[in-house]
Amino acid sequence: MGGHRKAKADTEESVYMNVIPMVDIMFLLLLFFMLTADFGARELEAVELAAGRTIREDKQEEAKGRMNLNVYHTPTKMESGAVTCGDFDAMRPCREDSHWNIAIRGKRYGSKQLETWAKDEAYKQKKKDGKSEKEALDPLTTTELRVMIRADLRAPFRFIQEVQEALAQAGIYKLEYGAAEPKKT
Amino acid sequence: MAGGGGGESNADNPLPLNVVPLIDVIFCLLLFFMCSFHFKQLEGKMEAWLPTDKGMNNNAKPQSDNLTEIRIVLQYDKGEGRVKRLFGRSEYADDEELGKLMKRQFDSNKANSGKEAPVIIQPEADVSWESVVRVMDIARLYELPKMEFSLAKTDFVIPDK
């Protein structure tokens, strides 16, 4: 009887699952997904960029010191603050001004606020570059500050124009426009 | 890497590590990262500096029929619901045709005056950004080095947030 019980226990042990390889692989997968998770891109709003065959890769070191400005549509199909926009959802240009936003680091801006922001940023950069107070306040004294405009492809041009005007008036002339690699079909 | 005696008997290891909660947690984390993972479309950029010497030019030149200027006018036709691309008075819907024409004009200007004429993009306010980027893309594809935007004065104001 006792011998029978011992034989049963041995059998149970011999089929014990070896979880070590599984844990190893899971750790590797976990490491991969954790490292590739892009939490650093929060200042970039979700926009569908226009495709360009001639785009230049946006290298990480080039993005340093650059401001990102987003022109994006208010998210659709959400419970709070939702707007239903047939054109936007159907990938057609949406010309309803109230649906569009200009945001920098998650904060939305109107025309006047944008002008103030551009002037402040240009002033700070000019002071950093060693310009005098008079030069720093002069919009015709340009600054090397670069601004990337990331606009949704369905955005009306007047929003981008508004941004360009605000930046030009502050002496910021180095503009970059976000574009995406064309989708492979 | 993963320690613990999965295959060892309890007799050999008096303090066996219970890996079940560990695996549970790792599975949850793995699931989260797998779900949030997405292959991003490669993003890049196009540069177009604003003029540095003139500031904002409020006296925008009216469109000229002079074809020595490489001015692409983008007009939104409400009736047809599409954007028209005009070079001079003619419309060019085909990218290749427009690109070749712009390049020919650029080369001709350079041969005559020795100067590199910029491509002036003049979009109407209602034109979608995609149409503008497409013209910029064509200009770069045909190696036209300079691009400018012609901005008309507008009363458009975005209300403050």
mmCIF file of C-alpha atoms in Angstrom:
data_model
loop_
_atom_site.group_PDB
_atom_site.id
_atom_site.type_symbol
_atom_site.label_atom_id
_atom_site.label_comp_id
_atom_site.label_asym_id
_atom_site.label_seq_id
_atom_site.Cartn_x
_atom_site.Cartn_y
_atom_site.Cartn_z
ATOM 1 C CA MET A 1 0.000 0.000 0.000
ATOM 2 C CA GLY A 2 2.754 2.357 1.120
ATOM 3 C CA GLY A 3 4.909 1.376 -1.867
ATOM 4 C CA HIS A 4 2.043 2.086 -4.174
ATOM 5 C CA ARG A 5 1.664 5.581 -2.717
ATOM 6 C CA LYS A 6 5.392 6.300 -3.171
ATOM 7 C CA ALA A 7 5.284 5.230 -6.812
ATOM 8 C CA LYS A 8 2.409 7.647 -7.410
ATOM 9 C CA ALA A 9 4.351 10.540 -5.844
ATOM 10 C CA ASP A 10 7.341 9.843 -8.106
ATOM 11 C CA THR A 11 5.132 9.951 -11.160
ATOM 12 C CA GLU A 12 3.701 13.323 -10.083
ATOM 13 C CA GLU A 13 7.163 14.808 -9.685
ATOM 14 C CA SER A 14 8.410 13.556 -13.025
ATOM 15 C CA VAL A 15 5.722 15.500 -14.924
ATOM 16 C CA TYR A 16 6.251 18.755 -13.039
ATOM 17 C CA MET A 17 6.331 21.588 -15.524
ATOM 18 C CA ASN A 18 9.640 23.351 -15.887
ATOM 19 C CA VAL A 19 8.686 27.013 -15.944
ATOM 20 C CA ILE A 20 12.202 28.438 -16.111
ATOM 21 C CA PRO A 21 12.422 28.729 -19.936
ATOM 22 C CA MET A 22 8.949 30.217 -20.026
ATOM 23 C CA VAL A 23 9.817 32.815 -17.389
ATOM 24 C CA ASP A 24 13.051 33.587 -19.257
ATOM 25 C CA ILE A 25 11.202 34.206 -22.495
ATOM 26 C CA MET A 26 8.530 36.253 -20.775
ATOM 27 C CA PHE A 27 11.166 38.422 -19.156
ATOM 28 C CA LEU A 28 12.782 39.010 -22.532
ATOM 29 C CA LEU A 29 9.453 39.883 -24.140
ATOM 30 C CA LEU A 30 8.619 42.155 -21.241
ATOM 31 C CA LEU A 31 11.960 43.880 -21.536
ATOM 32 C CA PHE A 32 11.451 44.389 -25.277
ATOM 33 C CA PHE A 33 8.003 45.910 -24.927
ATOM 34 C CA MET A 34 9.028 48.078 -21.985
ATOM 35 C CA LEU A 35 11.998 49.472 -23.849
ATOM 36 C CA THR A 36 10.071 50.140 -27.026
ATOM 37 C CA ALA A 37 7.092 51.749 -25.267
ATOM 38 C CA ASP A 38 7.242 55.375 -26.311
ATOM 39 C CA PHE A 39 6.245 57.327 -23.246
ATOM 40 C CA GLY A 40 8.511 60.196 -24.167
ATOM 41 C CA ALA A 41 6.327 61.294 -27.049
ATOM 42 C CA ARG A 42 3.542 62.776 -24.957
ATOM 43 C CA GLU A 43 4.081 66.253 -26.279
ATOM 44 C CA LEU A 44 3.156 64.967 -29.698
ATOM 45 C CA GLU A 45 -0.581 64.885 -30.224
ATOM 46 C CA ALA A 46 -2.036 62.093 -32.301
ATOM 47 C CA VAL A 47 -2.200 63.525 -35.777
ATOM 48 C CA GLU A 48 -2.336 61.898 -39.158
ATOM 49 C CA LEU A 49 0.579 63.512 -40.923
ATOM 50 C CA ALA A 50 0.559 64.159 -44.628
ATOM 51 C CA ALA A 51 2.713 61.752 -46.573
ATOM 52 C CA GLY A 52 5.840 62.943 -48.294
ATOM 53 C CA ARG A 53 8.171 60.936 -50.497
ATOM 54 C CA THR A 54 11.026 63.312 -49.814
ATOM 55 C CA ILE A 55 10.884 63.536 -46.035
ATOM 56 C CA ARG A 56 14.089 63.599 -44.086
ATOM 57 C CA GLU A 57 14.464 61.431 -41.036
ATOM 58 C CA ASP A 58 13.884 63.374 -37.856
ATOM 59 C CA LYS A 59 16.929 62.389 -35.831
ATOM 60 C CA GLN A 60 16.692 62.467 -32.076
ATOM 61 C CA GLU A 61 19.620 64.830 -31.659
ATOM 62 C CA GLU A 62 18.052 67.265 -34.114
ATOM 63 C CA ALA A 63 14.875 67.318 -32.055
ATOM 64 C CA LYS A 64 16.754 68.648 -29.030
ATOM 65 C CA GLY A 65 15.929 72.249 -28.267
ATOM 66 C CA ARG A 66 13.143 72.272 -30.795
ATOM 67 C CA MET A 67 9.552 73.112 -29.952
ATOM 68 C CA ASN A 68 6.754 70.961 -31.280
ATOM 69 C CA LEU A 69 3.529 72.600 -32.214
ATOM 70 C CA ASN A 70 0.523 70.435 -33.024
ATOM 71 C CA VAL A 71 -2.490 71.266 -35.144
ATOM 72 C CA TYR A 72 -4.999 68.566 -34.400
ATOM 73 C CA HIS A 73 -8.672 67.779 -34.588
ATOM 74 C CA THR A 74 -10.647 67.382 -31.376
ATOM 75 C CA PRO A 75 -10.859 63.640 -30.891
ATOM 76 C CA THR A 76 -14.053 62.194 -32.207
ATOM 77 C CA LYS A 77 -16.166 59.399 -30.818
ATOM 78 C CA MET A 78 -15.364 60.109 -27.206
ATOM 79 C CA GLU A 79 -17.856 60.532 -24.428
ATOM 80 C CA SER A 80 -16.518 63.782 -23.009
ATOM 81 C CA GLY A 81 -15.850 66.784 -25.199
ATOM 82 C CA ALA A 82 -16.729 64.739 -28.208
ATOM 83 C CA VAL A 83 -17.521 66.122 -31.578
ATOM 84 C CA THR A 84 -18.874 64.029 -34.318
ATOM 85 C CA CYS A 85 -17.287 64.956 -37.565
ATOM 86 C CA GLY A 86 -18.234 62.957 -40.589
ATOM 87 C CA ASP A 87 -15.649 64.583 -42.821
ATOM 88 C CA PHE A 88 -12.779 63.977 -40.450
ATOM 89 C CA ASP A 89 -13.746 60.392 -39.774
ATOM 90 C CA ALA A 90 -14.079 59.775 -43.495
ATOM 91 C CA MET A 91 -10.533 61.122 -44.010
ATOM 92 C CA ARG A 92 -11.837 64.244 -45.760
ATOM 93 C CA PRO A 93 -10.658 67.773 -44.891
ATOM 94 C CA CYS A 94 -12.696 69.209 -42.026
ATOM 95 C CA ARG A 95 -13.306 72.944 -42.431
ATOM 96 C CA GLU A 96 -15.164 73.467 -39.166
ATOM 97 C CA ASP A 97 -12.887 75.810 -37.225
ATOM 98 C CA SER A 98 -14.226 74.855 -33.806
ATOM 99 C CA HIS A 99 -13.042 71.288 -34.356
ATOM 100 C CA TRP A 100 -9.383 72.254 -34.657
ATOM 101 C CA ASN A 101 -6.860 73.017 -31.964
ATOM 102 C CA ILE A 102 -3.339 74.314 -31.756
ATOM 103 C CA ALA A 103 -1.444 72.798 -28.864
ATOM 104 C CA ILE A 104 2.042 72.936 -27.438
ATOM 105 C CA ARG A 105 3.001 70.374 -24.818
ATOM 106 C CA GLY A 106 -0.623 69.422 -24.373
ATOM 107 C CA LYS A 107 -1.806 73.002 -23.756
ATOM 108 C CA ARG A 108 -4.170 74.565 -26.270
ATOM 109 C CA TYR A 109 -3.619 78.049 -27.616
ATOM 110 C CA GLY A 110 -5.695 80.726 -29.311
ATOM 111 C CA SER A 111 -4.279 83.325 -31.707
ATOM 112 C CA LYS A 112 -3.329 85.891 -29.071
ATOM 113 C CA GLN A 113 -1.925 83.293 -26.715
ATOM 114 C CA LEU A 114 0.108 81.847 -29.560
ATOM 115 C CA GLU A 115 1.606 85.240 -30.360
ATOM 116 C CA THR A 116 2.515 85.756 -26.713
ATOM 117 C CA TRP A 117 4.034 82.279 -26.501
ATOM 118 C CA ALA A 118 6.111 82.809 -29.651
ATOM 119 C CA LYS A 119 7.373 86.173 -28.431
ATOM 120 C CA ASP A 120 8.279 84.748 -25.015
ATOM 121 C CA GLU A 121 10.122 81.778 -26.505
ATOM 122 C CA ALA A 122 11.953 83.952 -29.019
ATOM 123 C CA TYR A 123 12.905 86.406 -26.285
ATOM 124 C CA LYS A 124 14.266 83.603 -24.075
ATOM 125 C CA GLN A 125 16.265 82.127 -26.942
ATOM 126 C CA LYS A 126 17.685 85.501 -27.985
ATOM 127 C CA LYS A 127 18.761 86.229 -24.423
ATOM 128 C CA LYS A 128 20.356 82.789 -24.265
ATOM 129 C CA ASP A 129 22.206 83.607 -27.487
ATOM 130 C CA GLY A 130 23.608 86.721 -25.846
ATOM 131 C CA LYS A 131 21.477 89.305 -27.636
ATOM 132 C CA SER A 132 20.866 92.665 -25.999
ATOM 133 C CA GLU A 133 17.508 93.547 -24.450
ATOM 134 C CA LYS A 134 16.644 95.725 -27.446
ATOM 135 C CA GLU A 135 17.529 92.995 -29.928
ATOM 136 C CA ALA A 136 15.698 90.368 -27.898
ATOM 137 C CA LEU A 137 12.527 92.417 -28.097
ATOM 138 C CA ASP A 138 12.939 93.271 -31.772
ATOM 139 C CA PRO A 139 10.929 90.882 -33.994
ATOM 140 C CA LEU A 140 13.217 91.619 -36.928
ATOM 141 C CA THR A 141 16.132 90.154 -34.989
ATOM 142 C CA THR A 142 15.775 86.505 -35.824
ATOM 143 C CA THR A 143 16.318 83.613 -33.497
ATOM 144 C CA GLU A 144 17.748 80.185 -34.211
ATOM 145 C CA LEU A 145 14.917 78.573 -32.301
ATOM 146 C CA ARG A 146 13.390 75.816 -34.409
ATOM 147 C CA VAL A 147 9.726 74.942 -34.372
ATOM 148 C CA MET A 148 8.246 71.793 -35.809
ATOM 149 C CA ILE A 149 4.673 72.173 -37.021
ATOM 150 C CA ARG A 150 2.878 68.860 -36.861
ATOM 151 C CA ALA A 151 -0.408 69.439 -38.585
ATOM 152 C CA ASP A 152 -3.044 66.893 -39.424
ATOM 153 C CA LEU A 153 -3.355 66.410 -43.153
ATOM 154 C CA ARG A 154 -7.056 67.328 -42.994
ATOM 155 C CA ALA A 155 -6.418 70.668 -41.257
ATOM 156 C CA PRO A 156 -7.380 73.839 -43.134
ATOM 157 C CA PHE A 157 -4.344 75.858 -44.158
ATOM 158 C CA ARG A 158 -5.565 78.933 -42.240
ATOM 159 C CA PHE A 159 -4.508 77.270 -38.965
ATOM 160 C CA ILE A 160 -0.991 76.667 -40.215
ATOM 161 C CA GLN A 161 -0.942 80.205 -41.596
ATOM 162 C CA GLU A 162 -1.908 81.511 -38.164
ATOM 163 C CA VAL A 163 1.034 79.655 -36.666
ATOM 164 C CA GLN A 164 3.426 80.885 -39.356
ATOM 165 C CA GLU A 165 2.310 84.467 -38.796
ATOM 166 C CA ALA A 166 2.730 84.273 -35.027
ATOM 167 C CA LEU A 167 6.198 82.765 -35.392
ATOM 168 C CA ALA A 168 7.312 85.216 -38.072
ATOM 169 C CA GLN A 169 6.201 88.140 -35.938
ATOM 170 C CA ALA A 170 8.386 86.856 -33.118
ATOM 171 C CA GLY A 171 11.429 86.411 -35.357
ATOM 172 C CA ILE A 172 11.259 82.619 -35.433
ATOM 173 C CA TYR A 173 11.950 81.610 -39.003
ATOM 174 C CA LYS A 174 13.329 78.076 -38.805
ATOM 175 C CA LEU A 175 10.235 76.027 -39.368
ATOM 176 C CA GLU A 176 10.036 72.321 -39.904
ATOM 177 C CA TYR A 177 6.919 70.559 -41.063
ATOM 178 C CA GLY A 178 6.123 67.081 -39.866
ATOM 179 C CA ALA A 179 5.339 64.581 -42.569
ATOM 180 C CA ALA A 180 5.173 60.822 -42.690
ATOM 181 C CA GLU A 181 6.564 58.187 -44.943
ATOM 182 C CA PRO A 182 3.935 57.154 -47.492
ATOM 183 C CA LYS A 183 2.091 54.018 -46.495
ATOM 184 C CA LYS A 184 3.129 50.983 -48.433
ATOM 185 C CA THR A 185 0.217 49.456 -50.269
ATOM 186 C CA MET B 1 17.747 34.453 -15.507
ATOM 187 C CA ALA B 2 14.628 33.181 -13.826
ATOM 188 C CA GLY B 3 15.761 31.534 -10.648
ATOM 189 C CA GLY B 4 13.660 29.291 -8.525
ATOM 190 C CA GLY B 5 13.297 25.596 -8.531
ATOM 191 C CA GLY B 6 10.570 24.850 -10.979
ATOM 192 C CA GLY B 7 11.645 21.294 -11.574
ATOM 193 C CA GLU B 8 13.237 20.545 -8.222
ATOM 194 C CA SER B 9 11.515 18.536 -5.594
ATOM 195 C CA ASN B 10 10.515 20.065 -2.284
ATOM 196 C CA ALA B 11 12.905 17.723 -0.504
ATOM 197 C CA ASP B 12 15.917 19.176 -2.350
ATOM 198 C CA ASN B 13 14.807 22.758 -1.889
ATOM 199 C CA PRO B 14 13.357 23.468 1.540
ATOM 200 C CA LEU B 15 12.262 26.982 0.481
ATOM 201 C CA PRO B 16 10.726 26.584 -2.958
ATOM 202 C CA LEU B 17 9.960 29.794 -4.749
ATOM 203 C CA ASN B 18 6.320 30.029 -5.713
ATOM 204 C CA VAL B 19 6.556 31.426 -9.225
ATOM 205 C CA VAL B 20 2.835 31.428 -9.927
ATOM 206 C CA PRO B 21 2.173 35.033 -8.733
ATOM 207 C CA LEU B 22 5.342 36.144 -10.506
ATOM 208 C CA ILE B 23 4.154 34.630 -13.761
ATOM 209 C CA ASP B 24 0.711 36.173 -13.229
ATOM 210 C CA VAL B 25 2.178 39.629 -12.816
ATOM 211 C CA ILE B 26 4.551 39.202 -15.751
ATOM 212 C CA PHE B 27 1.691 38.038 -17.920
ATOM 213 C CA CYS B 28 -0.327 41.133 -16.992
ATOM 214 C CA LEU B 29 2.598 43.431 -17.726
ATOM 215 C CA LEU B 30 3.329 41.627 -20.947
ATOM 216 C CA LEU B 31 -0.279 41.903 -22.021
ATOM 217 C CA PHE B 32 -0.298 45.620 -21.235
ATOM 218 C CA PHE B 33 2.851 46.351 -23.200
ATOM 219 C CA MET B 34 1.786 44.146 -26.096
ATOM 220 C CA CYS B 35 -1.567 45.910 -26.319
ATOM 221 C CA SER B 36 -0.054 49.367 -26.090
ATOM 222 C CA PHE B 37 2.638 48.550 -28.612
ATOM 223 C CA HIS B 38 2.137 49.829 -32.085
ATOM 224 C CA PHE B 39 4.462 50.059 -35.026
ATOM 225 C CA LYS B 40 4.741 53.748 -35.599
ATOM 226 C CA GLN B 41 4.642 55.113 -39.086
ATOM 227 C CA LEU B 42 8.030 56.622 -39.768
ATOM 228 C CA GLU B 43 7.827 60.357 -39.217
ATOM 229 C CA GLY B 44 10.160 62.829 -40.785
ATOM 230 C CA LYS B 45 10.196 66.465 -41.655
ATOM 231 C CA MET B 46 10.476 69.044 -44.377
ATOM 232 C CA GLU B 47 12.119 72.351 -43.724
ATOM 233 C CA ALA B 48 11.045 75.669 -45.163
ATOM 234 C CA TRP B 49 12.510 78.721 -43.511
ATOM 235 C CA LEU B 50 10.477 81.904 -43.371
ATOM 236 C CA PRO B 51 12.121 84.990 -44.883
ATOM 237 C CA THR B 52 14.506 86.526 -42.369
ATOM 238 C CA ASP B 53 15.013 89.977 -43.808
ATOM 239 C CA LYS B 54 11.514 91.208 -44.526
ATOM 240 C CA GLY B 55 9.404 90.193 -41.586
ATOM 241 C CA MET B 56 5.757 89.823 -42.418
ATOM 242 C CA ASN B 57 5.059 91.254 -45.808
ATOM 243 C CA ASN B 58 1.563 92.679 -45.745
ATOM 244 C CA ASN B 59 1.714 93.832 -49.323
ATOM 245 C CA ALA B 60 1.439 90.418 -50.919
ATOM 246 C CA LYS B 61 1.886 90.612 -54.642
ATOM 247 C CA PRO B 62 -1.136 89.654 -56.663
ATOM 248 C CA GLN B 63 -0.785 86.576 -58.749
ATOM 249 C CA SER B 64 1.079 87.336 -61.891
ATOM 250 C CA ASP B 65 0.830 85.775 -65.288
ATOM 251 C CA ASN B 66 4.561 86.074 -65.538
ATOM 252 C CA LEU B 67 5.672 82.473 -65.715
ATOM 253 C CA THR B 68 9.231 83.229 -64.742
ATOM 254 C CA GLU B 69 7.895 83.127 -61.209
ATOM 255 C CA ILE B 70 7.301 79.633 -59.842
ATOM 256 C CA ARG B 71 4.116 80.393 -57.980
ATOM 257 C CA ILE B 72 1.700 77.592 -57.257
ATOM 258 C CA VAL B 73 -1.729 78.799 -56.269
ATOM 259 C CA LEU B 74 -3.933 76.369 -54.383
ATOM 260 C CA GLN B 75 -7.610 77.161 -54.584
ATOM 261 C CA TYR B 76 -10.453 75.326 -52.921
ATOM 262 C CA ASP B 77 -13.367 74.919 -55.293
ATOM 263 C CA LYS B 78 -16.448 74.630 -53.105
ATOM 264 C CA GLY B 79 -18.664 73.593 -55.983
ATOM 265 C CA GLU B 80 -16.493 70.687 -56.992
ATOM 266 C CA GLY B 81 -15.243 70.066 -53.454
ATOM 267 C CA ARG B 82 -11.611 69.785 -54.472
ATOM 268 C CA VAL B 83 -8.389 71.734 -54.493
ATOM 269 C CA LYS B 84 -7.143 73.184 -57.776
ATOM 270 C CA ARG B 85 -3.436 73.634 -58.350
ATOM 271 C CA LEU B 86 -2.703 76.536 -60.605
ATOM 272 C CA PHE B 87 0.596 77.444 -62.187
ATOM 273 C CA GLY B 88 0.003 80.611 -64.126
ATOM 274 C CA ARG B 89 -3.550 80.264 -65.350
ATOM 275 C CA SER B 90 -3.484 76.560 -65.994
ATOM 276 C CA GLU B 91 -4.501 73.837 -63.631
ATOM 277 C CA TYR B 92 -2.188 70.894 -63.074
ATOM 278 C CA ALA B 93 -3.701 67.931 -61.312
ATOM 279 C CA ASP B 94 -0.909 65.571 -62.236
ATOM 280 C CA ASP B 95 2.075 65.647 -59.855
ATOM 281 C CA GLU B 96 4.607 64.661 -62.490
ATOM 282 C CA GLU B 97 3.402 67.227 -64.991
ATOM 283 C CA LEU B 98 3.510 69.993 -62.404
ATOM 284 C CA GLY B 99 6.919 68.907 -61.141
ATOM 285 C CA LYS B 100 8.439 68.849 -64.609
ATOM 286 C CA LEU B 101 7.011 72.246 -65.416
ATOM 287 C CA MET B 102 8.344 73.747 -62.191
ATOM 288 C CA LYS B 103 11.749 72.235 -62.828
ATOM 289 C CA ARG B 104 11.816 73.517 -66.410
ATOM 290 C CA GLN B 105 10.953 76.997 -65.185
ATOM 291 C CA PHE B 106 13.581 76.835 -62.463
ATOM 292 C CA ASP B 107 16.291 75.734 -64.901
ATOM 293 C CA SER B 108 15.272 78.390 -67.398
ATOM 294 C CA ASN B 109 15.394 81.120 -64.702
ATOM 295 C CA LYS B 110 18.771 79.929 -63.529
ATOM 296 C CA ALA B 111 20.176 79.878 -67.052
ATOM 297 C CA ASN B 112 18.880 83.391 -67.753
ATOM 298 C CA SER B 113 19.589 85.177 -64.495
ATOM 299 C CA GLY B 114 21.917 82.842 -62.625
ATOM 300 C CA LYS B 115 19.554 82.978 -59.667
ATOM 301 C CA GLU B 116 17.696 80.150 -58.002
ATOM 302 C CA ALA B 117 14.068 81.177 -57.988
ATOM 303 C CA PRO B 118 12.015 79.953 -55.050
ATOM 304 C CA VAL B 119 8.834 77.979 -55.407
ATOM 305 C CA ILE B 120 6.145 80.214 -53.954
ATOM 306 C CA ILE B 121 3.241 78.285 -52.542
ATOM 307 C CA GLN B 122 0.104 80.381 -52.244
ATOM 308 C CA PRO B 123 -2.664 78.381 -50.598
ATOM 309 C CA GLU B 124 -6.122 79.681 -49.878
ATOM 310 C CA ALA B 125 -7.252 79.513 -46.273
ATOM 311 C CA ASP B 126 -9.670 76.643 -46.922
ATOM 312 C CA VAL B 127 -7.168 74.401 -48.637
ATOM 313 C CA SER B 128 -6.268 71.277 -46.707
ATOM 314 C CA TRP B 129 -2.738 70.987 -45.357
ATOM 315 C CA GLU B 130 -2.263 67.761 -47.274
ATOM 316 C CA SER B 131 -2.497 69.639 -50.590
ATOM 317 C CA VAL B 132 0.174 72.079 -49.444
ATOM 318 C CA VAL B 133 2.506 69.312 -48.298
ATOM 319 C CA ARG B 134 2.055 67.600 -51.636
ATOM 320 C CA VAL B 135 3.309 70.669 -53.502
ATOM 321 C CA MET B 136 6.258 70.928 -51.106
ATOM 322 C CA ASP B 137 6.956 67.266 -51.734
ATOM 323 C CA ILE B 138 6.866 67.709 -55.517
ATOM 324 C CA ALA B 139 9.226 70.672 -55.283
ATOM 325 C CA ARG B 140 11.694 68.643 -53.249
ATOM 326 C CA LEU B 141 11.307 65.634 -55.502
ATOM 327 C CA TYR B 142 12.366 67.781 -58.448
ATOM 328 C CA GLU B 143 15.209 69.243 -56.407
ATOM 329 C CA LEU B 144 13.944 72.782 -56.245
ATOM 330 C CA PRO B 145 15.903 74.093 -53.279
ATOM 331 C CA LYS B 146 13.929 77.106 -52.131
ATOM 332 C CA MET B 147 10.342 77.273 -50.991
ATOM 333 C CA GLU B 148 8.319 80.194 -49.752
ATOM 334 C CA PHE B 149 4.786 80.673 -48.584
ATOM 335 C CA SER B 150 2.741 83.557 -49.825
ATOM 336 C CA LEU B 151 0.388 84.526 -47.027
ATOM 337 C CA ALA B 152 -2.465 86.904 -47.545
ATOM 338 C CA LYS B 153 -3.663 89.003 -44.643
ATOM 339 C CA THR B 154 -6.691 87.375 -43.053
ATOM 340 C CA ASP B 155 -9.116 88.241 -40.299
ATOM 341 C CA PHE B 156 -9.089 84.694 -39.064
ATOM 342 C CA VAL B 157 -8.631 84.488 -35.301
ATOM 343 C CA ILE B 158 -8.594 81.438 -33.099
ATOM 344 C CA PRO B 159 -10.380 82.239 -29.841
ATOM 345 C CA ASP B 160 -8.204 81.995 -26.752
ATOM 346 C CA LYS B 161 -8.569 78.822 -24.700
#
